[in-house]
Coordinates of C-alpha atoms and ligand atoms in Angstrom, one line a residue:
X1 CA -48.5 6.4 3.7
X2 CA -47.5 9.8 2.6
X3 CA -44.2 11.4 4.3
X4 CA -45.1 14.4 6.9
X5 CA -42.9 16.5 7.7
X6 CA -41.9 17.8 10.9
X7 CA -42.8 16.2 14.2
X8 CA -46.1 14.4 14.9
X9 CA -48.3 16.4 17.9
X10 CA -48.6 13.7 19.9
X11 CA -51.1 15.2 22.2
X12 CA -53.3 12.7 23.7
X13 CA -53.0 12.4 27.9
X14 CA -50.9 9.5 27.7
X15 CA -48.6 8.1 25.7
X16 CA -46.6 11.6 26.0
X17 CA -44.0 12.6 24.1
X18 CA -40.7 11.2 25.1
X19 CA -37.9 13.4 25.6
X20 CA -34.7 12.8 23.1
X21 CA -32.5 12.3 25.9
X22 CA -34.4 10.0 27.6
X23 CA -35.1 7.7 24.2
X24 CA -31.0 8.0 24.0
X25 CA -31.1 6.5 27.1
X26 CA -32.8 3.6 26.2
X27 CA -31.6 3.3 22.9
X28 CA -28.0 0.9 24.2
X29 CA -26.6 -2.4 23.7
X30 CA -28.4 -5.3 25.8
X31 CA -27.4 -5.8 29.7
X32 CA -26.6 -8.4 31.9
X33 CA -29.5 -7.8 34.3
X34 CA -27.4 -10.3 36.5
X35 CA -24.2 -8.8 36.0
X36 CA -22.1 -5.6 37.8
X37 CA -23.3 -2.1 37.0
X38 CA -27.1 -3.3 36.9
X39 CA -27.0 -3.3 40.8
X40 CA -26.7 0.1 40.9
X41 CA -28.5 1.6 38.9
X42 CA -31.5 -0.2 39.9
X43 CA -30.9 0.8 43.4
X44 CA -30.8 4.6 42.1
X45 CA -33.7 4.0 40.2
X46 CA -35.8 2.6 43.2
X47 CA -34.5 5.3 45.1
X48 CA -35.3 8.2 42.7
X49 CA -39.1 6.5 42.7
X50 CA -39.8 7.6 46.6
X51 CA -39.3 10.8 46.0
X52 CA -41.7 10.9 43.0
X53 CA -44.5 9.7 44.8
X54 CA -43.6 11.1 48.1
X55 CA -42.6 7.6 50.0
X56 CA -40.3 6.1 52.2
X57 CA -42.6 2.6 51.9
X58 CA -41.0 0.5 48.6
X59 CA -41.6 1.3 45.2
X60 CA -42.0 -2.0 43.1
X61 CA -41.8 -2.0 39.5
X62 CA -43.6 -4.3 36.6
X63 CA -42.7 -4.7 33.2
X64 CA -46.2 -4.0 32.6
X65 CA -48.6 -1.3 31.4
X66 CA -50.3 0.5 34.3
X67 CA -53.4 -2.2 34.3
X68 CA -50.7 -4.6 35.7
X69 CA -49.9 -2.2 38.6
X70 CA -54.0 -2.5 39.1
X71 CA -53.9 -5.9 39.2
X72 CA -50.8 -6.2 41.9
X73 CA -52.4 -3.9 43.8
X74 CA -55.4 -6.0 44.4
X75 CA -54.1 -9.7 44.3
X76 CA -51.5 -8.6 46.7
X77 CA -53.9 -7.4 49.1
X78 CA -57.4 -8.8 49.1
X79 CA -59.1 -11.9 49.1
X80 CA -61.8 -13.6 47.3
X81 CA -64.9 -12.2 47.7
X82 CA -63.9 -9.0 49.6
X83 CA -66.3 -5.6 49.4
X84 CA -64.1 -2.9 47.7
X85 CA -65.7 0.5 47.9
X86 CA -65.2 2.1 43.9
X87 CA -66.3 5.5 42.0
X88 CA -68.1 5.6 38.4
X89 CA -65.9 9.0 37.8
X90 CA -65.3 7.0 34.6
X91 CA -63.7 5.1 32.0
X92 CA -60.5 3.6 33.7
X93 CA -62.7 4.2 37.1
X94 CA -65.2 1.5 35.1
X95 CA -62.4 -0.5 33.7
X96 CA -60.5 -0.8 37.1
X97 CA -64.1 -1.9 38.6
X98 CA -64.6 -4.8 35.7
X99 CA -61.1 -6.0 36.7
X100 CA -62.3 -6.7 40.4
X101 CA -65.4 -8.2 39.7
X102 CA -63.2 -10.4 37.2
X103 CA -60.8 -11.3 39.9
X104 CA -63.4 -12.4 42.2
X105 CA -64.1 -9.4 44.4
X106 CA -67.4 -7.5 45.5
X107 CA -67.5 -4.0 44.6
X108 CA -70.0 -1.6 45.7
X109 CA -69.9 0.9 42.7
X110 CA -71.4 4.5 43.3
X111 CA -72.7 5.7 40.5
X112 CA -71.2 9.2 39.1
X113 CA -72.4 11.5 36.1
X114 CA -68.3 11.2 34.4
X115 CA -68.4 15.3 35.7
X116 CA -67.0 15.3 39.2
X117 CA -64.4 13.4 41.2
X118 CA -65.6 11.3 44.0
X119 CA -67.3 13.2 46.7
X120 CA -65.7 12.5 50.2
X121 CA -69.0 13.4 51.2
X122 CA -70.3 9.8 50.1
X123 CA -66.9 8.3 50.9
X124 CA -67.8 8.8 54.4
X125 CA -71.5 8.0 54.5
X126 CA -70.6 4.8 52.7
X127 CA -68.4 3.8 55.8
X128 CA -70.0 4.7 58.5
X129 CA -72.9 2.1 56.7
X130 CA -70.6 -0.6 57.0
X131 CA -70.9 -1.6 60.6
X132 CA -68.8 -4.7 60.2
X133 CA -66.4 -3.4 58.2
X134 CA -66.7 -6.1 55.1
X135 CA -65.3 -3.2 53.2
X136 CA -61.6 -4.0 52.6
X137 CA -60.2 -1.2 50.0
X138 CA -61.2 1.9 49.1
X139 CA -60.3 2.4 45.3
X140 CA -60.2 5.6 43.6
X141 CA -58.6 7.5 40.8
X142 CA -56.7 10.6 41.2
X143 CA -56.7 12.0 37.8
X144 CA -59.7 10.4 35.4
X145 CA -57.9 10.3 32.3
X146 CA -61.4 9.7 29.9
X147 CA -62.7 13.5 31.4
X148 CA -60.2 15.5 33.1
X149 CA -61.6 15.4 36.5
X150 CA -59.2 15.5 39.5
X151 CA -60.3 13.7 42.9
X152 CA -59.5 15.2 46.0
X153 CA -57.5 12.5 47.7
X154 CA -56.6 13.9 50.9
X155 CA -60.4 14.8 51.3
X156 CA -61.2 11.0 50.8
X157 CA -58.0 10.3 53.0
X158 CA -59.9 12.9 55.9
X159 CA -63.7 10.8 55.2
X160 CA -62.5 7.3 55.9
X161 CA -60.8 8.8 59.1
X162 CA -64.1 10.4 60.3
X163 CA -66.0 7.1 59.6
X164 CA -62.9 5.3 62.0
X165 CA -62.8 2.5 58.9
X166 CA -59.7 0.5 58.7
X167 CA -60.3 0.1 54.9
X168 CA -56.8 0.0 52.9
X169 CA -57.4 3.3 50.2
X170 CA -55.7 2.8 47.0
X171 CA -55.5 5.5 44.4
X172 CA -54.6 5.7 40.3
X173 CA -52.0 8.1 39.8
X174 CA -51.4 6.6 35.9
X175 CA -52.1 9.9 34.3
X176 CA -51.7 12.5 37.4
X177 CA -47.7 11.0 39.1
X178 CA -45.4 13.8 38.1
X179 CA -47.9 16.2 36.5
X180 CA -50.0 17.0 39.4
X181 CA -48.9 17.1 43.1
X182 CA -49.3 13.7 45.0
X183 CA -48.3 12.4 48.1
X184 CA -48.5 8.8 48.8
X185 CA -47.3 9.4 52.4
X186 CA -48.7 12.7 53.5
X187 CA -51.8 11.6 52.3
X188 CA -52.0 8.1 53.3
X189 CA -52.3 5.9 50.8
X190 CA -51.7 2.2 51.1
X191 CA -51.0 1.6 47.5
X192 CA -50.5 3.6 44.8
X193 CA -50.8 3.0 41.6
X194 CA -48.8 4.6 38.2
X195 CA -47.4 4.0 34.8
X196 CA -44.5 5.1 33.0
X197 CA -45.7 6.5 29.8
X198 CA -47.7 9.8 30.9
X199 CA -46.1 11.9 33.5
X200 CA -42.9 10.2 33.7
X201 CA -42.4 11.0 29.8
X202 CA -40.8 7.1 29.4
X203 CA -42.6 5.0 26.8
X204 CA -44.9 2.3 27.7
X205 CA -43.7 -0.9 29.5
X206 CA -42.9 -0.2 33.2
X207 CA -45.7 0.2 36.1
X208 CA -45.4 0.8 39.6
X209 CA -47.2 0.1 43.0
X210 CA -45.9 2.3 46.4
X211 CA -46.6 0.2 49.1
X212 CA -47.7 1.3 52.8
X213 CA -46.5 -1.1 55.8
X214 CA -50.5 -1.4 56.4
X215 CA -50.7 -2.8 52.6
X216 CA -47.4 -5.3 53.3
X217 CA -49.1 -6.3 56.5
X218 CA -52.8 -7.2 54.2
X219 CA -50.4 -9.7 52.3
X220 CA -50.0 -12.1 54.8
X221 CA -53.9 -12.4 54.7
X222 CA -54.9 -11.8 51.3
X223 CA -55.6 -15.0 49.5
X224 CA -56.2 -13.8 45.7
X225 CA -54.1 -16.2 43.8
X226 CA -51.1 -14.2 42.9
X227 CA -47.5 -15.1 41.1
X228 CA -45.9 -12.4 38.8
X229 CA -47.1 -9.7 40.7
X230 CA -46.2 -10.9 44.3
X231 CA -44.8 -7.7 46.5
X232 CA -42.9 -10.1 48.6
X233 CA -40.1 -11.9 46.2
X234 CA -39.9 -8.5 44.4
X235 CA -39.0 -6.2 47.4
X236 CA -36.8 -9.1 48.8
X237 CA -34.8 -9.1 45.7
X238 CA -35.0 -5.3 45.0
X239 CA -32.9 -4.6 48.3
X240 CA -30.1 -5.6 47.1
X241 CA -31.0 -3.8 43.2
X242 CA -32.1 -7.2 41.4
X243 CA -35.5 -8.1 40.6
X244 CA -36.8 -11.9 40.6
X245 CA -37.2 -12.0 36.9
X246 CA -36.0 -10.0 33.8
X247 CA -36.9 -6.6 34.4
X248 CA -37.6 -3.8 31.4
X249 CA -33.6 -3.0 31.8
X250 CA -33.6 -0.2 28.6
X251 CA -36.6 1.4 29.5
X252 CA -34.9 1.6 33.4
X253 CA -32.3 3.5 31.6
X254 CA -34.5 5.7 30.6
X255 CA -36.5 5.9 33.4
X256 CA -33.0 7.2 35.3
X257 CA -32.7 10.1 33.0
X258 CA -36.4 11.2 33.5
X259 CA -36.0 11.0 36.8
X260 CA -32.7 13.1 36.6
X261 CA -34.9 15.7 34.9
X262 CA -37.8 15.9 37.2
X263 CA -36.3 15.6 40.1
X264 CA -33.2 17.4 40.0
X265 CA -33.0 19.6 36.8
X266 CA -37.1 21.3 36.5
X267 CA -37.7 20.1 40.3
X268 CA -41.1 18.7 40.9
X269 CA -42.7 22.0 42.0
X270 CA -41.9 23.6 39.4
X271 CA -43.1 20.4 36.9
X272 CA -46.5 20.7 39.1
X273 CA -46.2 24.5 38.3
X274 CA -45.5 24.2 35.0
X275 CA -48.9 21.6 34.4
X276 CA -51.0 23.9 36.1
X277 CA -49.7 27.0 33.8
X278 CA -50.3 25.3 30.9
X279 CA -53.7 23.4 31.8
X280 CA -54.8 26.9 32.4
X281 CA -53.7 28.5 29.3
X282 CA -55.7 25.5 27.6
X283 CA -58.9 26.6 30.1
X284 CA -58.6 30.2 28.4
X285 CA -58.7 29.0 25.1
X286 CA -61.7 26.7 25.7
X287 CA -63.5 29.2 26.9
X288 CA -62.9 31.7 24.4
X289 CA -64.1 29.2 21.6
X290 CA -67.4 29.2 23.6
X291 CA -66.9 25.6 24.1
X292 CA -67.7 23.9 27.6
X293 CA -65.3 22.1 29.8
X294 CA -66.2 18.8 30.5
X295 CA -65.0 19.0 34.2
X296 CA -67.9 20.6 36.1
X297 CA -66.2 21.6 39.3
X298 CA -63.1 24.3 39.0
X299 CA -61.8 22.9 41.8
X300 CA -61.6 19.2 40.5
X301 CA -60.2 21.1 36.9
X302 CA -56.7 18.6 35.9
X303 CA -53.7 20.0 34.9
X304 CA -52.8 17.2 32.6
X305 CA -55.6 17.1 30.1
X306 CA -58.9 19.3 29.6
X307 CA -61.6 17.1 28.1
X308 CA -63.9 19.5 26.1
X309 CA -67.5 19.2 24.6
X310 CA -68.4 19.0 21.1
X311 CA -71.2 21.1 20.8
X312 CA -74.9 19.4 19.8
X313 CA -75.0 17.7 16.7
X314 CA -71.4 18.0 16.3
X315 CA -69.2 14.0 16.7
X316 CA -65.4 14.4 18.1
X317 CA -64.8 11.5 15.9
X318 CA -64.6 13.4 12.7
X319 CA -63.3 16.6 14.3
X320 CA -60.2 14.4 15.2
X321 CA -60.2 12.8 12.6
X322 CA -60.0 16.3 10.2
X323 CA -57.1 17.8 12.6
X324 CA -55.0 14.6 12.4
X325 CA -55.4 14.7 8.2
X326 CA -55.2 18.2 7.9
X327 CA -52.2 19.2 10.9
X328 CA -50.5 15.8 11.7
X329 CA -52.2 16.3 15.5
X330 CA -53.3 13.2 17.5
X331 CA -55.9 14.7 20.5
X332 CA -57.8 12.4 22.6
X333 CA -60.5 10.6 21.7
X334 CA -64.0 10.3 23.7
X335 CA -64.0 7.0 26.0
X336 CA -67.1 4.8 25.8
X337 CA -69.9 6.9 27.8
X338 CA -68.3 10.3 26.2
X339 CA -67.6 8.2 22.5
X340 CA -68.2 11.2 19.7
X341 CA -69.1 13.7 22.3
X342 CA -66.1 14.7 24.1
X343 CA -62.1 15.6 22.6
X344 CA -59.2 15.8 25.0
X345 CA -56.5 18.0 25.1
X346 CA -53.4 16.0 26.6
X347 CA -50.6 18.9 28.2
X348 CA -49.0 16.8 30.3
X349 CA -45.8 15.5 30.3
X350 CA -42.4 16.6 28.2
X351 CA -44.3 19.7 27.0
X352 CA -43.6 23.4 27.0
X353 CA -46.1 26.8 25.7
X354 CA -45.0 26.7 22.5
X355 CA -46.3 22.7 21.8
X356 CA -49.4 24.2 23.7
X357 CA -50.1 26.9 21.3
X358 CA -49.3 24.9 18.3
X359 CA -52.1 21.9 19.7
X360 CA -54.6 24.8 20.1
X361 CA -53.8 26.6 16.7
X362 CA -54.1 23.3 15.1
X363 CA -57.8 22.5 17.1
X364 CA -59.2 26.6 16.5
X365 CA -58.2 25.6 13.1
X366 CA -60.1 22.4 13.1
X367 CA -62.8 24.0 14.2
X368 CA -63.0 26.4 11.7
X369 CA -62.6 23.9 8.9
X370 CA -64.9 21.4 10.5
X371 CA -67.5 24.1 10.9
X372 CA -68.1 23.4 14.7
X373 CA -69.8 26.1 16.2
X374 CA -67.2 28.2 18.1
X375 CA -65.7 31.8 18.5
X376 CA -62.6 32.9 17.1
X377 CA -59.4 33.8 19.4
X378 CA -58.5 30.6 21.4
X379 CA -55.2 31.1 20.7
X380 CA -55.2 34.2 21.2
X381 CA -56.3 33.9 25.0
X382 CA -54.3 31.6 25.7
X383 CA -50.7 33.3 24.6
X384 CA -52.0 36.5 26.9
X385 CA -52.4 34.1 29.7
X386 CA -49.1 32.8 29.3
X387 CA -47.4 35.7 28.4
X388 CA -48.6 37.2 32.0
X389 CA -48.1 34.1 33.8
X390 CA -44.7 34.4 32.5
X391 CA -43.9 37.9 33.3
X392 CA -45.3 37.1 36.6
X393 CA -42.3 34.2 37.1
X394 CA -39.9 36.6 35.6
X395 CA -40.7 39.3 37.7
X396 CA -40.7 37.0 40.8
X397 CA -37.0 35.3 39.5
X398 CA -36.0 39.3 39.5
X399 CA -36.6 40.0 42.6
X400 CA -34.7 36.8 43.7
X401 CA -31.9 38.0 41.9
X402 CA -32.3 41.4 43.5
X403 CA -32.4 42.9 39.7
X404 CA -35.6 45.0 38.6
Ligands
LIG501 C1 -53.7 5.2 31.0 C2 -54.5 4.9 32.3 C3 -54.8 3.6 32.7 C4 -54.4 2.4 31.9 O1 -53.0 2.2 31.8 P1 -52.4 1.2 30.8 O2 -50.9 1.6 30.9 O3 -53.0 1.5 29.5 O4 -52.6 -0.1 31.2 C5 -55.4 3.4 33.9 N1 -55.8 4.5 34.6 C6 -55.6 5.7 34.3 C7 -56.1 6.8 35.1 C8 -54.9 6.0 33.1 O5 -54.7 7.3 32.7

């Protein structure tokens, strides 16, 4: 392979780019996951973990990729052959849905046109149907990583309410936890669902499950065969900071430095803030090119990826292809139903205007080259969007500061 210089643009929605602090962090000599110093840390860890998802329930964690956090969630909680109420919003919506039928559960999936989040309309019609409520979970995902379609959670939260169902509701926050405001609380969820390589800027390898107390109490009934991923053993050992097998102790130490930076050095509403800026700045530019935003409801837009249509006749396959030759930029790809049709901007994560503009230079320029069909001055928009949404901040900081 030929040497590239400079740094790769990593800028798919997840893996994110890691921060050099926190990949110091991780880079140490082995430790003694049994021995003194672990306890702590862990214990900080754990407690860092509610305030990222808004909890005072436990916060387990798996040395797994975020489908093991799927996974827990389900075997700890249901039982063979339990209804589980699911959305085609879709790709990891779909993939989360295969996992339950493989596990040996009954999902009733609505069908969904991969445009909108799920309606809390149908949430609600779909309960009050079920008259002897053989509907255990509710399943949905915040953020749909494979289109950039936000669900309204608290809206779903509102519908099963209305409909009086005791269902348990668990929601994906893999691509949304720490990029987009979430509240597993407030909003109550019984189990939430995340991973550490998107929002949480750590590398792949840890994922997570917040637990409500109506969740722990579904364990004692829930007969899905279940070992690694048992809740129980792991928040019995986790009180006292160990885990009942090896846990993924570097990446912890890295996830205690992202957690130092989210939490107490940008703050989390300003992180949310910052997502929001710069998913808007990406909207500008979108638009500008002509090109059509995947999402088809503004208020469902996500502020950590844009998915965006490749006009007719026109594959994303080869566009991405081109811009990852030609500018050393890795964008997303299309997922199954959107394969060569769709591109997606990831800006979420360890990511600032600058790495914006430089992702949408490098696409206006692929578009160019590629000869997509598009208008020139994406990049253009976009800097006068931030440039105002700055001044806006400054001026505000000002005023703080009581100087003009
Ligand atoms: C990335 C992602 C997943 C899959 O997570 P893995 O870590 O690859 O197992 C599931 N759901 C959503 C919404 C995601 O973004």
């Amino acid at each position: 392979m030929k040497h590239q210089s400079g740094r790769h643009f990593l800028q798919i929605p997840g893996p994110t780019n890691v921060p050099d602090r926190v990949l110091r962090a991780i880079d140490r000599a082995t430790v003694d996951h049994r021995g003194p110093g672990f306890q702590e840390m862990s214990k900080e860890v754990l407690a860092g973990l509610k305030h990222v998802f808004k909890t005072k329930s436990p916060v387990v964690i798996f040395p797994a990729s975020g489908t093991g956090a799927w996974e827990a969630a389900l075997v700890n909680t249901l039982s063979p052959g339990d209804k589980v109420l699911m959305f085609e919003t879709g790709h990891f919506a779909t993939l989360w849905l295969n996992m339950a039928k493989r596990l040996g559960l009954d999902p009733v999936f609505v069908p969904g046109d991969w445009r909108h989040g799920v309606d809390p309309a149908q949430v609600e019609a779909k309960l009050a149907e079920d008259n002897g409520d053989a509907i255990k979970a509710v399943m949905v995902v915040h953020n749909e990583t494979s289109t950039g379609v936000v669900t309204r959670v608290p809206e779903v939260r509102k519908s099963m309410d209305r409909a009086r169902h005791p269902a348990l509701l668990m929601v994906d926050t893999i691509s949304s936890l720490a990029s987009i405001d979430y509240r597993h609380d407030e909003w109550g969820v019984d189990v939430t669902v995340a991973g550490s390589q998107k929002g949480l800027m750590l590398p792949p390898g840890l994922s997570f499950n917040a637990v409500s107390d109506k969740a722990l109490a579904a364990v004692k009934k829930a007969r899905l065969p279940r070992s690694y991923w048992n809740w129980e053993e792991m928040i019995a050992a986790n009180k006292d900071g160990w885990f009942p097998y090896t846990p993924a102790t570097n990446l912890l130490y890295g996830l205690r430095v992202a957690l130092k930076m989210l939490l107490e050095e940008e703050g989390l509403d300003n992180v949310f803030k910052r997502h929001d800026r710069l998913a808007e700045a990406a909207r500008c530019a979108v638009r500008a090119w002509g090109l059509e935003i995947l999402c088809a409801n503004p208020a469902e837009y996500s502020s950590s990826l844009t998915a965006v249509l490749m006009p007719q006749g026109h594959g994303e396959i080869a566009f991405r292809e081109l811009v990852l030759e030609r500018f050393n930029l890795s964008l997303g790809s299309g997922l199954t139903k959107l394969r060569d049709k769709v591109f997606r901007i990831g800006h979420l994560g360890d990511f600032n205007d600058l790495m914006l503009l430089g992702t949408l230079a490098g696409i206006e320029m692929g578009l160019a080259l590629a000869a997509v069909p598009h208008r020139k001055g994406g990049v253009a928009a976009a800097m006068e969007y931030l440039a105002s949404a700055n001044s806006a901040a400054n001026k505000k900081a000002g005023a703080r500061l009581g100087v003009a």
